[in-house]
PDB file of C-alpha atoms in Angstrom:
ATOM      1  CA  MET U 253      17.905 -32.861  31.588  1.00 54.00           C
ATOM      2  CA  THR U 254      15.008 -34.828  30.136  1.00 60.00           C
ATOM      3  CA  LYS U 255      12.519 -36.509  32.457  1.00 65.00           C
ATOM      4  CA  VAL U 256      12.507 -40.251  31.751  1.00 65.00           C
ATOM      5  CA  THR U 257       9.269 -42.116  32.441  1.00 70.00           C
ATOM      6  CA  PHE U 258       7.960 -45.589  31.722  1.00 64.00           C
ATOM      7  CA  ALA U 259       5.739 -44.146  28.975  1.00 65.00           C
ATOM      8  CA  SER U 260       8.855 -43.055  27.084  1.00 71.00           C
ATOM      9  CA  HIS U 261       9.644 -46.704  26.277  1.00 71.00           C
ATOM     10  CA  PRO U 262       9.544 -47.136  22.462  1.00 74.00           C
ATOM     11  CA  TYR U 263       7.033 -50.025  22.578  1.00 75.00           C
ATOM     12  CA  LEU U 264       4.514 -48.185  24.764  1.00 72.00           C
ATOM     13  CA  LEU U 265       2.673 -45.978  22.294  1.00 74.00           C
ATOM     14  CA  GLY U 266      -0.012 -43.541  23.411  1.00 75.00           C
ATOM     15  CA  PHE U 267       0.563 -43.946  27.162  1.00 72.00           C
ATOM     16  CA  GLU U 268       1.518 -40.310  27.817  1.00 74.00           C
ATOM     17  CA  GLN U 269      -1.810 -39.848  29.580  1.00 73.00           C
ATOM     18  CA  LEU U 270      -0.805 -42.592  32.031  1.00 73.00           C
ATOM     19  CA  ASP U 271       2.209 -40.538  33.104  1.00 74.00           C
ATOM     20  CA  ARG U 272      -0.035 -37.552  33.773  1.00 73.00           C
ATOM     21  CA  LEU U 273      -2.424 -39.840  35.644  1.00 71.00           C
ATOM     22  CA  VAL U 274       0.346 -41.108  37.945  1.00 72.00           C
ATOM     23  CA  GLU U 275       1.453 -37.522  38.613  1.00 73.00           C
ATOM     24  CA  ARG U 276      -2.113 -36.393  39.359  1.00 67.00           C
ATOM     25  CA  THR U 277      -2.716 -39.366  41.645  1.00 65.00           C
ATOM     26  CA  ALA U 278       0.394 -38.600  43.676  1.00 65.00           C
ATOM     27  CA  LYS U 279      -0.968 -35.108  44.384  1.00 64.00           C
ATOM     28  CA  ALA U 280      -4.594 -36.111  45.070  1.00 58.00           C
ATOM     29  CA  GLY U 281      -5.578 -36.315  48.732  1.00 52.00           C
ATOM     30  CA  SER U 282      -1.984 -36.189  49.922  1.00 59.00           C
ATOM     31  CA  ASP U 283      -2.820 -34.924  53.428  1.00 72.00           C
ATOM     32  CA  GLY U 284      -4.525 -38.204  54.400  1.00 83.00           C
ATOM     33  CA  TYR U 285      -7.716 -36.614  55.742  1.00 89.00           C
ATOM     34  CA  PRO U 286     -10.174 -38.125  56.122  1.00 92.00           C
ATOM     35  CA  PRO U 287      -8.663 -41.575  56.609  1.00 93.00           C
ATOM     36  CA  CYS U 288      -9.895 -44.221  54.212  1.00 95.00           C
ATOM     37  CA  ASN U 289      -9.841 -47.936  53.430  1.00 97.00           C
ATOM     38  CA  ILE U 290      -9.997 -49.514  49.990  1.00 96.00           C
ATOM     39  CA  LEU U 291     -11.310 -53.061  49.996  1.00 97.00           C
ATOM     40  CA  GLN U 292     -11.755 -55.621  47.243  1.00 96.00           C
ATOM     41  CA  THR U 293     -15.144 -57.121  48.034  1.00 96.00           C
ATOM     42  CA  ALA U 294     -15.277 -59.619  45.136  1.00 95.00           C
ATOM     43  CA  GLU U 295     -13.646 -60.228  41.766  1.00 94.00           C
ATOM     44  CA  GLY U 296     -13.888 -56.852  40.035  1.00 93.00           C
ATOM     45  CA  ALA U 297     -15.750 -55.202  42.941  1.00 97.00           C
ATOM     46  CA  TYR U 298     -14.311 -52.643  45.354  1.00 97.00           C
ATOM     47  CA  ARG U 299     -15.395 -50.468  48.278  1.00 98.00           C
ATOM     48  CA  ILE U 300     -13.863 -47.168  49.335  1.00 98.00           C
ATOM     49  CA  THR U 301     -14.653 -46.333  52.962  1.00 98.00           C
ATOM     50  CA  LEU U 302     -13.962 -42.867  54.357  1.00 97.00           C
ATOM     51  CA  ALA U 303     -14.184 -42.033  58.064  1.00 95.00           C
ATOM     52  CA  VAL U 304     -16.390 -38.923  58.086  1.00 94.00           C
ATOM     53  CA  ALA U 305     -17.512 -38.707  61.724  1.00 90.00           C
ATOM     54  CA  GLY U 306     -19.684 -35.677  62.351  1.00 87.00           C
ATOM     55  CA  PHE U 307     -20.637 -35.176  58.688  1.00 91.00           C
ATOM     56  CA  ALA U 308     -24.237 -35.631  57.574  1.00 92.00           C
ATOM     57  CA  SER U 309     -25.099 -36.810  54.067  1.00 94.00           C
ATOM     58  CA  ASP U 310     -26.031 -33.195  53.178  1.00 93.00           C
ATOM     59  CA  ASP U 311     -22.469 -32.140  54.093  1.00 93.00           C
ATOM     60  CA  LEU U 312     -20.916 -34.564  51.562  1.00 96.00           C
ATOM     61  CA  GLU U 313     -20.676 -34.497  47.781  1.00 97.00           C
ATOM     62  CA  ILE U 314     -19.453 -37.288  45.486  1.00 98.00           C
ATOM     63  CA  THR U 315     -18.662 -36.488  41.853  1.00 97.00           C
ATOM     64  CA  LEU U 316     -17.201 -38.472  38.965  1.00 96.00           C
ATOM     65  CA  GLU U 317     -15.584 -36.634  36.081  1.00 94.00           C
ATOM     66  CA  ALA U 318     -13.155 -38.013  33.499  1.00 87.00           C
ATOM     67  CA  ASN U 319     -12.427 -41.155  35.576  1.00 87.00           C
ATOM     68  CA  GLN U 320     -11.662 -39.098  38.688  1.00 90.00           C
ATOM     69  CA  LEU U 321     -13.867 -39.794  41.698  1.00 95.00           C
ATOM     70  CA  THR U 322     -13.895 -36.839  44.094  1.00 95.00           C
ATOM     71  CA  VAL U 323     -15.405 -36.742  47.575  1.00 96.00           C
ATOM     72  CA  ARG U 324     -15.852 -33.330  49.185  1.00 96.00           C
ATOM     73  CA  GLY U 325     -17.040 -32.550  52.665  1.00 94.00           C
ATOM     74  CA  GLY U 326     -17.843 -29.343  54.482  1.00 91.00           C
ATOM     75  CA  GLN U 327     -19.981 -28.936  57.550  1.00 81.00           C
ATOM     76  CA  SER U 328     -22.528 -26.174  57.730  1.00 72.00           C
ATOM     77  CA  GLU U 329     -21.971 -23.345  60.173  1.00 67.00           C
ATOM     78  CA  GLU U 330     -22.619 -24.360  63.745  1.00 66.00           C
ATOM     79  CA  ALA U 331     -25.443 -22.958  65.805  1.00 56.00           C
ATOM     80  CA  GLU U 332     -24.397 -19.822  67.631  1.00 67.00           C
ATOM     81  CA  GLY U 333     -24.048 -19.960  71.355  1.00 73.00           C
ATOM     82  CA  ARG U 334     -22.176 -23.277  71.512  1.00 78.00           C
ATOM     83  CA  VAL U 335     -19.116 -23.127  73.710  1.00 84.00           C
ATOM     84  CA  TYR U 336     -16.724 -26.051  73.252  1.00 81.00           C
ATOM     85  CA  LEU U 337     -14.556 -26.905  76.251  1.00 90.00           C
ATOM     86  CA  HIS U 338     -12.667 -29.344  74.036  1.00 89.00           C
ATOM     87  CA  ARG U 339     -13.055 -29.990  70.331  1.00 81.00           C
ATOM     88  CA  GLY U 340     -11.299 -33.191  69.318  1.00 83.00           C
ATOM     89  CA  ILE U 341     -13.502 -34.251  66.391  1.00 79.00           C
ATOM     90  CA  ALA U 342     -12.186 -32.763  63.161  1.00 74.00           C
ATOM     91  CA  ALA U 343     -14.744 -30.700  61.294  1.00 76.00           C
ATOM     92  CA  ARG U 344     -12.604 -29.165  58.581  1.00 85.00           C
ATOM     93  CA  GLN U 345     -13.460 -29.177  54.923  1.00 91.00           C
ATOM     94  CA  PHE U 346     -11.843 -31.866  52.813  1.00 93.00           C
ATOM     95  CA  GLN U 347     -11.469 -33.192  49.313  1.00 94.00           C
ATOM     96  CA  ARG U 348     -10.255 -36.723  48.499  1.00 93.00           C
ATOM     97  CA  SER U 349      -9.757 -37.884  44.918  1.00 91.00           C
ATOM     98  CA  PHE U 350      -9.400 -41.349  43.442  1.00 92.00           C
ATOM     99  CA  VAL U 351      -8.521 -42.106  39.830  1.00 89.00           C
ATOM    100  CA  LEU U 352     -10.587 -44.961  38.396  1.00 91.00           C
ATOM    101  CA  ALA U 353      -9.465 -47.206  35.558  1.00 89.00           C
ATOM    102  CA  ASP U 354     -11.495 -47.383  32.362  1.00 88.00           C
ATOM    103  CA  GLY U 355     -14.457 -49.687  32.883  1.00 91.00           C
ATOM    104  CA  VAL U 356     -14.748 -49.035  36.642  1.00 95.00           C
ATOM    105  CA  GLU U 357     -18.105 -47.533  37.558  1.00 95.00           C
ATOM    106  CA  VAL U 358     -19.608 -46.291  40.809  1.00 97.00           C
ATOM    107  CA  THR U 359     -22.591 -48.463  41.698  1.00 97.00           C
ATOM    108  CA  GLY U 360     -23.704 -46.737  44.898  1.00 97.00           C
ATOM    109  CA  ALA U 361     -22.817 -44.905  48.090  1.00 98.00           C
ATOM    110  CA  GLY U 362     -24.073 -44.957  51.649  1.00 97.00           C
ATOM    111  CA  LEU U 363     -23.386 -43.228  54.964  1.00 97.00           C
ATOM    112  CA  GLU U 364     -23.668 -45.300  58.123  1.00 96.00           C
ATOM    113  CA  ASN U 365     -22.187 -44.862  61.600  1.00 95.00           C
ATOM    114  CA  GLY U 366     -19.807 -42.110  60.434  1.00 93.00           C
ATOM    115  CA  LEU U 367     -18.457 -44.160  57.526  1.00 97.00           C
ATOM    116  CA  LEU U 368     -19.047 -43.235  53.899  1.00 98.00           C
ATOM    117  CA  ASN U 369     -18.995 -46.347  51.701  1.00 98.00           C
ATOM    118  CA  ILE U 370     -18.641 -45.993  47.934  1.00 98.00           C
ATOM    119  CA  GLU U 371     -19.202 -49.167  45.921  1.00 98.00           C
ATOM    120  CA  LEU U 372     -17.334 -49.728  42.646  1.00 98.00           C
ATOM    121  CA  ARG U 373     -17.503 -52.433  39.977  1.00 97.00           C
ATOM    122  CA  ARG U 374     -15.137 -53.154  37.113  1.00 95.00           C
ATOM    123  CA  ASN U 375     -16.741 -54.248  33.857  1.00 90.00           C
ATOM    124  CA  PRO U 376     -14.311 -56.353  31.812  1.00 85.00           C
ATOM    125  CA  PRO U 377     -13.539 -54.879  28.397  1.00 82.00           C
ATOM    126  CA  GLU U 378     -14.671 -56.732  25.293  1.00 85.00           C
ATOM    127  CA  SER U 379     -11.926 -58.379  23.291  1.00 87.00           C
ATOM    128  CA  ILE U 380     -12.024 -57.241  19.675  1.00 90.00           C
ATOM    129  CA  VAL U 381      -9.774 -58.704  16.983  1.00 91.00           C
ATOM    130  CA  ARG U 382      -9.433 -56.844  13.682  1.00 89.00           C
ATOM    131  CA  THR U 383      -7.497 -57.725  10.571  1.00 88.00           C
ATOM    132  CA  ILE U 384      -5.782 -54.668   9.099  1.00 87.00           C
ATOM    133  CA  PRO U 385      -5.558 -54.616   5.281  1.00 88.00           C
ATOM    134  CA  ILE U 386      -2.164 -53.813   3.745  1.00 89.00           C
ATOM    135  CA  ASN U 387      -2.255 -51.269   0.891  1.00 86.00           C
ATOM    136  CA  GLY U 388      -5.993 -51.764   0.508  1.00 69.00           C
ATOM    137  CA  LYS U 389      -5.613 -55.505  -0.140  1.00 67.00           C
ATOM    138  CA  LYS U 390      -8.631 -57.435   1.099  1.00 65.00           C
ATOM    139  CA  THR U 391      -7.952 -60.513   3.200  1.00 57.00           C
TER     140      THR U 391
END
């Protein structure tokens, strides 16, 4: 049985990558940790906020590769001799990924009060109109 996707429509040419993107996005960060908000702050501007209580800026890493924004966190080993009677604040390693559209760039990031804020801005693409010659005929 053949898998039917929206990119298999005959008028959508070259969108195979979009199918792979949707599949990859469904897998990325599926466990929901750490919790996050995505906010539109203005026209074409967004903010991703992750709740990273207990993590210092040195424990976090933000990378952008091939339109995939990845946030990783891992706390350094704790000082020996600490005895927890109760440990309710999660300290496990994590990785959250977000797929960004073409033209969306990361403009900054900040950590404040246990919240990691990542600022994004979408730059509108330029509209280019070209006339295509037929059989080398100049128009």
